[in-house]
XYZ file of C-alpha atoms in Angstrom:
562
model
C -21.746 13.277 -66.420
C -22.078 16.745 -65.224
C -18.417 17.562 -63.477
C -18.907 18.631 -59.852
C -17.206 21.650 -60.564
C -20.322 22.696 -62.822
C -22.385 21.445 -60.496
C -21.890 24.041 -57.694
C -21.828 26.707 -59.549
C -25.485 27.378 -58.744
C -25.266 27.325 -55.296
C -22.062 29.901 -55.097
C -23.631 32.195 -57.776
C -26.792 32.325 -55.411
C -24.483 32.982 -52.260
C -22.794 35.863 -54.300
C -26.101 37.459 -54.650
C -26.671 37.689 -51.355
C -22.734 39.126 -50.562
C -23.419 41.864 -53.098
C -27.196 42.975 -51.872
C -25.627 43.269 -48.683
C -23.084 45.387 -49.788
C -25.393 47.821 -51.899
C -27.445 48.144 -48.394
C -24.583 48.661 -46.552
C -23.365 51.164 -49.226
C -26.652 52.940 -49.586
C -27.100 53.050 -45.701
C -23.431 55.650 -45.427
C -24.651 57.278 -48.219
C -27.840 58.543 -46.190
C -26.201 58.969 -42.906
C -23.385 61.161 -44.849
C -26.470 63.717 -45.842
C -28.490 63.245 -42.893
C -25.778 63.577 -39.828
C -24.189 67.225 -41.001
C -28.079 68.024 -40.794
C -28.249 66.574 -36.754
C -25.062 68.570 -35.510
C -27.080 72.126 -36.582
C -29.299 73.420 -33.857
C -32.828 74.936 -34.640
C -33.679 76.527 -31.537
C -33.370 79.958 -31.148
C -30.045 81.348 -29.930
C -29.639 82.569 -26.295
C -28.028 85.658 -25.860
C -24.798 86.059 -22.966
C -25.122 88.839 -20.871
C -22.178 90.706 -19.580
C -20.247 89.321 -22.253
C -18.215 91.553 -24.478
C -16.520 91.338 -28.004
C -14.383 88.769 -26.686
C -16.345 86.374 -25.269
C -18.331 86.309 -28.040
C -15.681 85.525 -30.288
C -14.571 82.249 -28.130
C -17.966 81.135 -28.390
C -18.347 81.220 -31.784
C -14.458 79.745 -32.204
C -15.461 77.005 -30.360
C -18.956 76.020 -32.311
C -16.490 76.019 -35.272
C -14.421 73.597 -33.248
C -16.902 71.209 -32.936
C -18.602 71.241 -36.179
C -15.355 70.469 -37.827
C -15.069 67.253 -35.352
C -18.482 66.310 -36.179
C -18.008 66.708 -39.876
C -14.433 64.692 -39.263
C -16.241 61.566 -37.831
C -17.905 60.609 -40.305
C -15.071 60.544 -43.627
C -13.260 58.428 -40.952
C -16.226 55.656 -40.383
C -16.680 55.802 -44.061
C -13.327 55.204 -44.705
C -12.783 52.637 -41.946
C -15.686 50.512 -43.034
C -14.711 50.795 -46.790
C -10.995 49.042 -45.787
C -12.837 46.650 -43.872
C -14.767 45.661 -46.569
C -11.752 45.673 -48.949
C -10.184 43.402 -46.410
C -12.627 41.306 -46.384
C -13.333 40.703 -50.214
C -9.072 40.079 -50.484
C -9.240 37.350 -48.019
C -12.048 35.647 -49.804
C -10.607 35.669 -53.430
C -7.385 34.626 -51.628
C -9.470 31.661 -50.311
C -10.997 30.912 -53.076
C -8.076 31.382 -55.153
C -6.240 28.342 -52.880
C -9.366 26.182 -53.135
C -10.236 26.079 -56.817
C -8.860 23.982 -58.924
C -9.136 25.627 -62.474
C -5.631 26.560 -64.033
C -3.574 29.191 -62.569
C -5.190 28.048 -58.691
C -3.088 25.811 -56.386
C -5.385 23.065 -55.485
C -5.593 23.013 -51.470
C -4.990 20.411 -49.396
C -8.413 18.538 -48.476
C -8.789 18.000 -44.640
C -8.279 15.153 -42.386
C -10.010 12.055 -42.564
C -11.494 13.472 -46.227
C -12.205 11.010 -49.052
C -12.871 12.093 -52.404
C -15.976 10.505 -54.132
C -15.465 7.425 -56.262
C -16.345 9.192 -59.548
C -14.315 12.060 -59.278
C -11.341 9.050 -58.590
C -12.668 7.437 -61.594
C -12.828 10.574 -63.575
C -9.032 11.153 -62.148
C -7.944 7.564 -63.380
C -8.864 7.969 -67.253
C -7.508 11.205 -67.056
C -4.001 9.731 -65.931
C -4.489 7.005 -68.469
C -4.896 9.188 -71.374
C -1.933 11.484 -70.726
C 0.526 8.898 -69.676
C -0.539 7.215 -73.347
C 0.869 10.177 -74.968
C 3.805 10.421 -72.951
C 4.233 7.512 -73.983
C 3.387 7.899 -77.396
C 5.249 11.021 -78.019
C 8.458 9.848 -76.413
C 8.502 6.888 -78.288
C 8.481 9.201 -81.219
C 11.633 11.646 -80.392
C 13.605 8.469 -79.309
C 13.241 7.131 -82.990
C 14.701 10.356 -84.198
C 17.668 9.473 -81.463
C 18.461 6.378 -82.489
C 18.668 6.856 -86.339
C 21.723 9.480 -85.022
C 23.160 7.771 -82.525
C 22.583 4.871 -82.708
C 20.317 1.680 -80.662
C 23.214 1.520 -78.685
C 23.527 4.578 -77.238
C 19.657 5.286 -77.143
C 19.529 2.044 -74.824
C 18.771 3.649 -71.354
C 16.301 6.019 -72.790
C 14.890 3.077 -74.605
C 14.246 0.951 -71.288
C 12.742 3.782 -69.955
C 9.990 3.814 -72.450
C 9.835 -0.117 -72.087
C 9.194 0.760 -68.288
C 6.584 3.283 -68.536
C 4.764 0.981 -71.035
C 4.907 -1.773 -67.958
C 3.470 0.247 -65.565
C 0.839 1.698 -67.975
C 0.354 -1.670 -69.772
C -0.818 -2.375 -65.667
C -2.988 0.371 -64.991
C -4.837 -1.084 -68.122
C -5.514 -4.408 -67.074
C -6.073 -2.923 -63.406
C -8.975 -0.558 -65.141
C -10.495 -3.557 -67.086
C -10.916 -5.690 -64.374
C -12.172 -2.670 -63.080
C -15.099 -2.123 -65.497
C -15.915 -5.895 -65.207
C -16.735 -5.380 -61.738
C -13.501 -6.568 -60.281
C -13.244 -6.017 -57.169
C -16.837 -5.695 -55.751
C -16.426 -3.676 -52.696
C -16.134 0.098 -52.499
C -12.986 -0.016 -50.819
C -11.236 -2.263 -53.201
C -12.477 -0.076 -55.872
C -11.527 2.899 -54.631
C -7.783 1.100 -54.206
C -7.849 -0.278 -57.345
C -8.375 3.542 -58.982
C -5.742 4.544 -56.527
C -3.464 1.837 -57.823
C -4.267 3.260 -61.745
C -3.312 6.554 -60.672
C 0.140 5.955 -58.942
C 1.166 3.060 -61.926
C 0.150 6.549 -64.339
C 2.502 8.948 -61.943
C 5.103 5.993 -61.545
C 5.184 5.660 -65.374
C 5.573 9.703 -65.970
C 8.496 9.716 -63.253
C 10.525 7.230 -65.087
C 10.042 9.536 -69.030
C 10.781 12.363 -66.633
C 13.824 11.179 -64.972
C 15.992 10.531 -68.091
C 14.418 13.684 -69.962
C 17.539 16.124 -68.626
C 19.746 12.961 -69.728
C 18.157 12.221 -73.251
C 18.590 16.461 -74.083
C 22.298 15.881 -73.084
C 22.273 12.696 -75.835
C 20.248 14.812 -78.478
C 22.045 18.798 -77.867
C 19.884 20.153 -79.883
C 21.458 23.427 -78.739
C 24.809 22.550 -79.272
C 24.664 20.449 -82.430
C 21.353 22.094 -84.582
C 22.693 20.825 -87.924
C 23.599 17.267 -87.519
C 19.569 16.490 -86.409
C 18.449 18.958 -89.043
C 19.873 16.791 -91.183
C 18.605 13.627 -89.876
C 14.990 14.998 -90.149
C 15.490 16.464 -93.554
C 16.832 12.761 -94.842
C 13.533 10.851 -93.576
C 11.554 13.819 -94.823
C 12.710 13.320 -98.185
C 12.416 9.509 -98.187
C 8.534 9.958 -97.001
C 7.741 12.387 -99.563
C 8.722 9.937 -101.983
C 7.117 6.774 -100.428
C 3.781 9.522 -100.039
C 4.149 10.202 -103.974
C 3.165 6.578 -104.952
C 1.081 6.036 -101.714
C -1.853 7.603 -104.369
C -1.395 4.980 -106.658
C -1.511 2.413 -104.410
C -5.086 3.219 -103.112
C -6.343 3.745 -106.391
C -5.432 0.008 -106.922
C -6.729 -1.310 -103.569
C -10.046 0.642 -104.748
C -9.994 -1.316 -107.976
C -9.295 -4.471 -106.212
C -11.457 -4.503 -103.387
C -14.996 -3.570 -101.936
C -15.246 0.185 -100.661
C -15.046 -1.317 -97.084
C -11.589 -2.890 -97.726
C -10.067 0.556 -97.564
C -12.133 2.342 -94.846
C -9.752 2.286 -92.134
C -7.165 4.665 -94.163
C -9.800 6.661 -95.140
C -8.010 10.158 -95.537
C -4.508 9.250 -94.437
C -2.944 10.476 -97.964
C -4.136 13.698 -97.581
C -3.040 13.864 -93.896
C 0.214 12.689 -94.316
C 0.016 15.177 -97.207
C -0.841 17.684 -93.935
C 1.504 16.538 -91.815
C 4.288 16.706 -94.350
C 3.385 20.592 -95.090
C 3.709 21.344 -91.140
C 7.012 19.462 -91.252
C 8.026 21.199 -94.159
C 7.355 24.644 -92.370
C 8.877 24.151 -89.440
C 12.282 22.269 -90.918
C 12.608 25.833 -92.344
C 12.024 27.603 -89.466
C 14.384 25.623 -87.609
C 17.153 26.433 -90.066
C 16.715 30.311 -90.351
C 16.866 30.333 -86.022
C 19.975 28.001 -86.451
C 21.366 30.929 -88.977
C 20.336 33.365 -86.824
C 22.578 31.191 -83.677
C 18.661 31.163 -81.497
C 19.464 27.468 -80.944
C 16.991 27.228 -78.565
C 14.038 28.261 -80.626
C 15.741 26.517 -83.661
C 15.555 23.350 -81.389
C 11.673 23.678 -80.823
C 10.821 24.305 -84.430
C 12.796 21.012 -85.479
C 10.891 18.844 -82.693
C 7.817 20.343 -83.958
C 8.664 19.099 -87.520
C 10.240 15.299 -86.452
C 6.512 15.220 -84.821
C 5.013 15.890 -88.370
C 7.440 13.505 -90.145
C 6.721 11.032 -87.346
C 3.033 10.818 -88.093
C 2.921 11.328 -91.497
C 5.306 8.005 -91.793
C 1.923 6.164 -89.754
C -0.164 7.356 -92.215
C 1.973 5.934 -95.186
C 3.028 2.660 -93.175
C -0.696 2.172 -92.364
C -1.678 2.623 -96.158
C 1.182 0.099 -96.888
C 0.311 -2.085 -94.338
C -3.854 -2.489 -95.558
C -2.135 -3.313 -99.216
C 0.036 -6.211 -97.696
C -2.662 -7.571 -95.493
C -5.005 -7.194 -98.205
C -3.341 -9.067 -100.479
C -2.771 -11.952 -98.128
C -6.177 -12.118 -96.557
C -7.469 -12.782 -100.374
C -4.995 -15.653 -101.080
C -5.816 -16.808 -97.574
C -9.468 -17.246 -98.195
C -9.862 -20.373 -100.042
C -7.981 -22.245 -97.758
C -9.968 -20.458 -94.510
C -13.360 -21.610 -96.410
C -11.417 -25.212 -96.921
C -10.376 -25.715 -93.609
C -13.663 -24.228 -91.788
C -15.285 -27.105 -93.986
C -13.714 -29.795 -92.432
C -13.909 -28.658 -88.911
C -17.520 -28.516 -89.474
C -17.487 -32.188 -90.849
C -15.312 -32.853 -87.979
C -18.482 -31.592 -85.461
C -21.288 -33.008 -87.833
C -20.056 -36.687 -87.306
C -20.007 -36.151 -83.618
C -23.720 -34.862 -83.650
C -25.717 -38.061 -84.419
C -23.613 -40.337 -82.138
C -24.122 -37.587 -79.106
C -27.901 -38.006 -79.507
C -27.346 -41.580 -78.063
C -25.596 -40.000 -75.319
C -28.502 -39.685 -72.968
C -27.043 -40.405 -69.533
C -28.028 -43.781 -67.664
C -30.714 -43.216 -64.682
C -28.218 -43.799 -62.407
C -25.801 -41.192 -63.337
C -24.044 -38.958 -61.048
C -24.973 -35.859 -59.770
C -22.661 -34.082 -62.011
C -23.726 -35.792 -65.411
C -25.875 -33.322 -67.504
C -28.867 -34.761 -69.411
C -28.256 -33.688 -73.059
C -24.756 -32.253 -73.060
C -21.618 -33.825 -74.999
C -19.820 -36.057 -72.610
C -16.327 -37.032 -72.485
C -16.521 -40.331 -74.257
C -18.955 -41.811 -76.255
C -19.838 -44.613 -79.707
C -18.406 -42.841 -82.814
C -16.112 -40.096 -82.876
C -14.921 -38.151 -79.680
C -15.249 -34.239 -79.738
C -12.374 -31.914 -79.010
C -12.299 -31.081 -75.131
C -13.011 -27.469 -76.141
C -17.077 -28.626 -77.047
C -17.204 -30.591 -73.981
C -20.590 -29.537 -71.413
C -21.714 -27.920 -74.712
C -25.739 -28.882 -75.217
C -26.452 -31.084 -78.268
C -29.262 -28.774 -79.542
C -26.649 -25.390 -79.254
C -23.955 -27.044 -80.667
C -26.072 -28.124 -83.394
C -27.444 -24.349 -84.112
C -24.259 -23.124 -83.847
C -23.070 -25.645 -86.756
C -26.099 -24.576 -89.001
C -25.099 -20.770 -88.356
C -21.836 -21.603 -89.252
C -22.974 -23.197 -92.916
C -25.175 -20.762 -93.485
C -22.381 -18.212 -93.437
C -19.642 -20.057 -95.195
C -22.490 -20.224 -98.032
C -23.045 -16.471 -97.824
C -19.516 -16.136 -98.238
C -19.151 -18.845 -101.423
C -22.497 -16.830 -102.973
C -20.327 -13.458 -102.532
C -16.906 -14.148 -103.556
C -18.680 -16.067 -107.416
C -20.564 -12.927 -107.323
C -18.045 -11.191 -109.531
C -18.001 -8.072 -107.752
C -15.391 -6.705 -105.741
C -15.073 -7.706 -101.708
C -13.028 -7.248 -98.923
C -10.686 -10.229 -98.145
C -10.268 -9.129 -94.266
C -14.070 -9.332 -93.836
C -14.590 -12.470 -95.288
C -11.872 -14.351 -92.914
C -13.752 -12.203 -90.394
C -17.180 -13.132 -90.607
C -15.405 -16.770 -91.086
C -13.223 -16.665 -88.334
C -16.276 -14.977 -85.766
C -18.948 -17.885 -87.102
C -16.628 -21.255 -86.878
C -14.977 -20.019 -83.708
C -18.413 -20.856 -81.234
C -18.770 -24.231 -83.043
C -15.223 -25.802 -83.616
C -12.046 -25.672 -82.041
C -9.532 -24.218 -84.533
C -7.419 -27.041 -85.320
C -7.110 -26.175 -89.012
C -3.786 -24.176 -89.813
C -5.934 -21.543 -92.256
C -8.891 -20.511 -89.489
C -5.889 -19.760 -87.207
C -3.776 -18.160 -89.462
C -6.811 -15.767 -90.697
C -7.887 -15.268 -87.297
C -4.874 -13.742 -86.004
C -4.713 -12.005 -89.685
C -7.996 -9.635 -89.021
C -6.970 -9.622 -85.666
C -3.845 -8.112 -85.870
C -5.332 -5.998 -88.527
C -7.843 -4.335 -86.662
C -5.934 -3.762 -83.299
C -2.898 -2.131 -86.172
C -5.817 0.332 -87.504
C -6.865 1.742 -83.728
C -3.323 2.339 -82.910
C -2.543 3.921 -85.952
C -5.609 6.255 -85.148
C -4.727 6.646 -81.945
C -1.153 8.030 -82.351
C -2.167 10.770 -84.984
C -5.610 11.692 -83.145
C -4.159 11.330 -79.813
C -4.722 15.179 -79.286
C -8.391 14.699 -79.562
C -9.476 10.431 -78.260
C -10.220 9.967 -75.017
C -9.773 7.278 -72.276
C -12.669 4.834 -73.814
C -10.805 4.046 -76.782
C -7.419 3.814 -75.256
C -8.800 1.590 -72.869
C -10.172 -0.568 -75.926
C -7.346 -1.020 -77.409
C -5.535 -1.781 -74.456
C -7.284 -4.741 -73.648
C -7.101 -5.844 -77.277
C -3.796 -5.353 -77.581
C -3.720 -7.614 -74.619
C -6.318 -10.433 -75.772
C -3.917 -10.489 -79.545
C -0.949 -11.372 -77.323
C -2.370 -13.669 -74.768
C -4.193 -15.874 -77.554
C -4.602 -19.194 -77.573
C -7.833 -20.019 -79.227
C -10.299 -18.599 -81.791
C -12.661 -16.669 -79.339
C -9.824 -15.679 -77.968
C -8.748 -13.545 -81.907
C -12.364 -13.232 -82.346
C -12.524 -10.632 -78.883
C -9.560 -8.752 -79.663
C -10.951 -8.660 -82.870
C -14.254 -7.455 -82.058
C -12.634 -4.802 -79.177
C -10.142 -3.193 -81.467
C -12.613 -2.460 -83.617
C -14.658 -0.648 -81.071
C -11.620 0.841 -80.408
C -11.248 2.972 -83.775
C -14.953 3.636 -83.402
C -14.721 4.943 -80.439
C -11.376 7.348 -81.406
C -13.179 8.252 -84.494
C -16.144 9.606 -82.695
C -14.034 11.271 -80.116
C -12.110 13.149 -83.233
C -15.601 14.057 -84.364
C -17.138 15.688 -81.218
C -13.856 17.730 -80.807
C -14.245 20.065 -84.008
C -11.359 22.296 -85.240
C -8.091 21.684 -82.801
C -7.025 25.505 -82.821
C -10.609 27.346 -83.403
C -9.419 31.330 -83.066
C -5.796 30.355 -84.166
C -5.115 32.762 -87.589
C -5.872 31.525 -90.840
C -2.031 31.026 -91.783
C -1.426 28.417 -88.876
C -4.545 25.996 -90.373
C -2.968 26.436 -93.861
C 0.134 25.462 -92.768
C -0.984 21.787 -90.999
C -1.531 22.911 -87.207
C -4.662 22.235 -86.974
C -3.121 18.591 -87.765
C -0.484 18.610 -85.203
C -2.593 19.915 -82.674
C -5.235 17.022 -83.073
C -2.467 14.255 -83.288
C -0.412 15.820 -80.136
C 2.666 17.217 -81.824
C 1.992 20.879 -80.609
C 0.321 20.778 -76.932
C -2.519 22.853 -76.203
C -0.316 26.167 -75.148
C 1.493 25.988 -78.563
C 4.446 24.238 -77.738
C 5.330 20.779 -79.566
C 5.866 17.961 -77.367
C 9.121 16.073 -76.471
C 10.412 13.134 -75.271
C 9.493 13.075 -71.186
C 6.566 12.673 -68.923
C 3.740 15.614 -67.226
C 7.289 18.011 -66.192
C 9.586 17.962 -68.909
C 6.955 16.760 -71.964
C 6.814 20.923 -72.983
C 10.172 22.288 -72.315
C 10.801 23.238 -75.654
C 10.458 27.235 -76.027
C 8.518 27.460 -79.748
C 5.029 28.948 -79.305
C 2.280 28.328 -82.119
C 1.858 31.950 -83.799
């Protein structure tokens, strides 16, 4: 959607046409009446002589034609002059207007008049906006306040802990109000535009919280004061990653031997970024040491924040590698029993289809009876309450879709070729869940396995692209995030499931519309791992890494990208 800012643009460009013809015109006009009007004040007709006047007179006559061609000749550098400081005048006290009334950066955006209402899409546009940067407030503070705890302690990180806890609230509500939102909920425009209000102030509310123990959490940290002590804090989970990123290598060559190409797709080039994120972390550990030497504390304080964001996301990257490996592993001893117990809910359904084709209700049944459906009670055995209303001849397809792809999946894993554990349960999982109820311990289990697995992956994405994904996939993952906790049944894993996935999908393609983070930056910053940062949201757009707060204290820190 084309912003309305863009579209204008036409219409002003055309108006400032017409300002500037009329200016040329008005310019060209002085410039003819400038040569022209000395030419009026000279008389052509022939001179009249005085009589009976001497020497003298003839002098005063001629003193005073002087006199007034100098007046005449005065006039006119005045209009000029006059008009050109009206003009000037006039073309300051438009760019001042338009100066208060734009809103690109460096304008003050003007207050709209009374009784004005903004259009619903340019609230909507305003919502995701809010919900994408109070995400990485989020995101980013949660970060710092790991580095504060592993020096001071839970304890003493406590307050600045609940504040995070309530910023996630009142974000983790502007989510479900913006879902509800997209599903239509409410109807009316004025409810809508409410409910985007309501997005927009649990966004602000959820800043002003970060923001309010910000001036607090620097007093905790004193990263002026006492440099060293978090250098040293970094440097210790620097070294430990490097070593956990050393065998990280190893470990997806094995998952590659183990498993089907598609089994390690959603850590696809997190080695070498954590490899990237390491190097920036690396550079700016040092940096932060020779301003410490060098007593600029305050510089020596932003280069170390830069480098605890690098550390920070380089540890996702490994954790997320380790993470696959461990799921991995138990999604492949989990399959047999997932195949064994979707096998006898589907035995469990099959006896209950040839008794519910006696079901036909009596002639005289009630209004609410439905001709066809599985009833309550019945000969034979009883479905679960879950397959109740359910028609005989669906429940019956859905039973044959859901052989036909537990046989797919027998024919694939005596294949003797590699596969992907967490796909199997999957497709599983996403083909028993419309015909049975779930009762079986395995389907469960493997359910919430690839469930939990998928919604991991987009938030792992997430927080290291969060630079460069937009509201979409936030949004996503929200609501799956919300679906895996809320869970009670099998379509309810299977749509968290199915929604975290779209999720990453959507992050991924927002990472690859946005192209190179710091295009123009020299060749020295991409070679030392900016371009990383920038893209996962350690160094903000201006150059300066982010910190622990919300939109007024997030980029206090004085380092500058060079």
């Amino acid at each position: 959607m084309t912003p309305s800012s863009i579209r204008g643009r036409p219409r002003r460009a055309a108006s400032h046409i017409c300002v500037r013809v009329a200016l040329a015109v008005l310019g060209g006009a002085v410039g003819v009446a400038w040569l022209v009007l000395p030419g009026m004040t000279i008389s052509t007709d022939t001179p009249v002589a005085i009589h009976g006047a001497g020497p003298t007179a003839s002098a005063s006559a001629a003193a005073q034609e002087d006199e007034e061609t100098s007046a005449a000749d005065l006039v006119l550098p005045l209009v000029v002059v006059a008009a050109a400081v009206a003009l000037a005048g006039y073309g300051y006290i438009r760019r001042t207007r338009r100066a208060r009334t734009r809103t690109t950066p460096g304008g003050t955006l003007a207050a709209p008049p009374a009784g004005w209402t903004p259009p619903l899409t340019d609230l909507d546009d305003q919502s995701r906006a809010f919900l994408t940067e109070a995400d990485d407030w989020i995101r980013t503070s949660r970060e710092e306040l790991g580095f504060a705890e592993a020096r001071f302690g839970a304890e003493a990180a406590a307050p600045f802990t609940q504040a995070v806890q309530a910023a996630e609230s009142e974000l983790t509500a502007a989510f479900r109000i913006r879902r509800q939102y997209e599903a239509g909920v409410p109807t009316d425009e004025t409810s809508r535009r409410q409910a985007l209000t309501g997005i927009v102030g649990r966004c602000q509310e959820s800043g002003r919280r970060l923001d309010a123990e910000a001036p607090a959490f620097d007093q905790l940290r004193a990263l002026e004061r006492e440099i060293d002590e978090a250098l040293t804090v970094a440097e210790e989970r620097f070294r430990d990653l490097t070593g956990r990123t050393a065998t990280t290598e190893a470990t997806l060559t094995n998952l590659a031997r183990l498993y089907a190409p598609s089994a390690t797709a959603p850590v696809t080039g997190y080695f070498e970024q954590a490899k990237d994120r390491l190097l920036f972390a690396t550079v700016h550990l040092n940096q932060a040491r020779q301003k410490a030497d060098l007593d600029d504390a305050e510089e020596a304080a932003g280069h170390l924040r830069a480098a605890e964001g690098g550390i920070a996301q380089a540890a996702v990257f490994v954790d997320g590698i380790d993470r696959l490996a461990a799921e991995l592993r138990f999604a492949a001893e989990l399959v047999p029993a997932a195949l064994t117990g979707a096998e006898a809910e589907l035995w469990e359904v099959r006896g209950v289809l040839p008794a519910a084709e006696e079901w036909a209700q009596p002639a005289d049944a009630g209004m609410g009876a439905v001709a066809g459906a599985v009833p309550e009670a019945g000969p034979g055995a009883v479905p679960d309450s879950a397959l109740l209303g359910i028609p005989v001849g669906e429940l019956r397809s859905r039973v044959l879709h859901a052989d036909a792809v537990l046989a797919s999946v027998r024919q694939e894993l005596t294949g003797g070729r590699p596969y992907d554990p967490l796909a199997v349960l999957s497709r599983v999982v996403e083909a028993l869940a419309p015909a049975t109820t779930g009762r079986s311990g395995a389907l469960p289990a493997a359910a919430r396995l690839t469930a939990g697995s998928a919604t991991a992956a987009a938030d792992a994405f997430i927080t290291t692209h969060r630079g460069e994904v937009g509201a979409d996939a936030r949004i996503r993952f929200a609501a799956a995030n919300q679906d895996l906790l809320d869970a009670t049944t099998l379509t309810d894993l299977v749509r968290a499931h199915t929604l975290a996935r779209h999720a990453h999908d959507l992050a991924e393609q927002d990472v690859r519309v946005h192209g190179t983070p710091i295009a123009g930056r020299p060749e020295h910053a991409l070679a030392n791992g900016a371009g990383g940062a920038v893209a996962g949201g350690v160094l903000l757009s201006g150059g300066r890494p982010a910190s622990f707060g919300g939109p007024r204290t997030r980029n206090r820190r004085n380092f500058l990208l060079r």
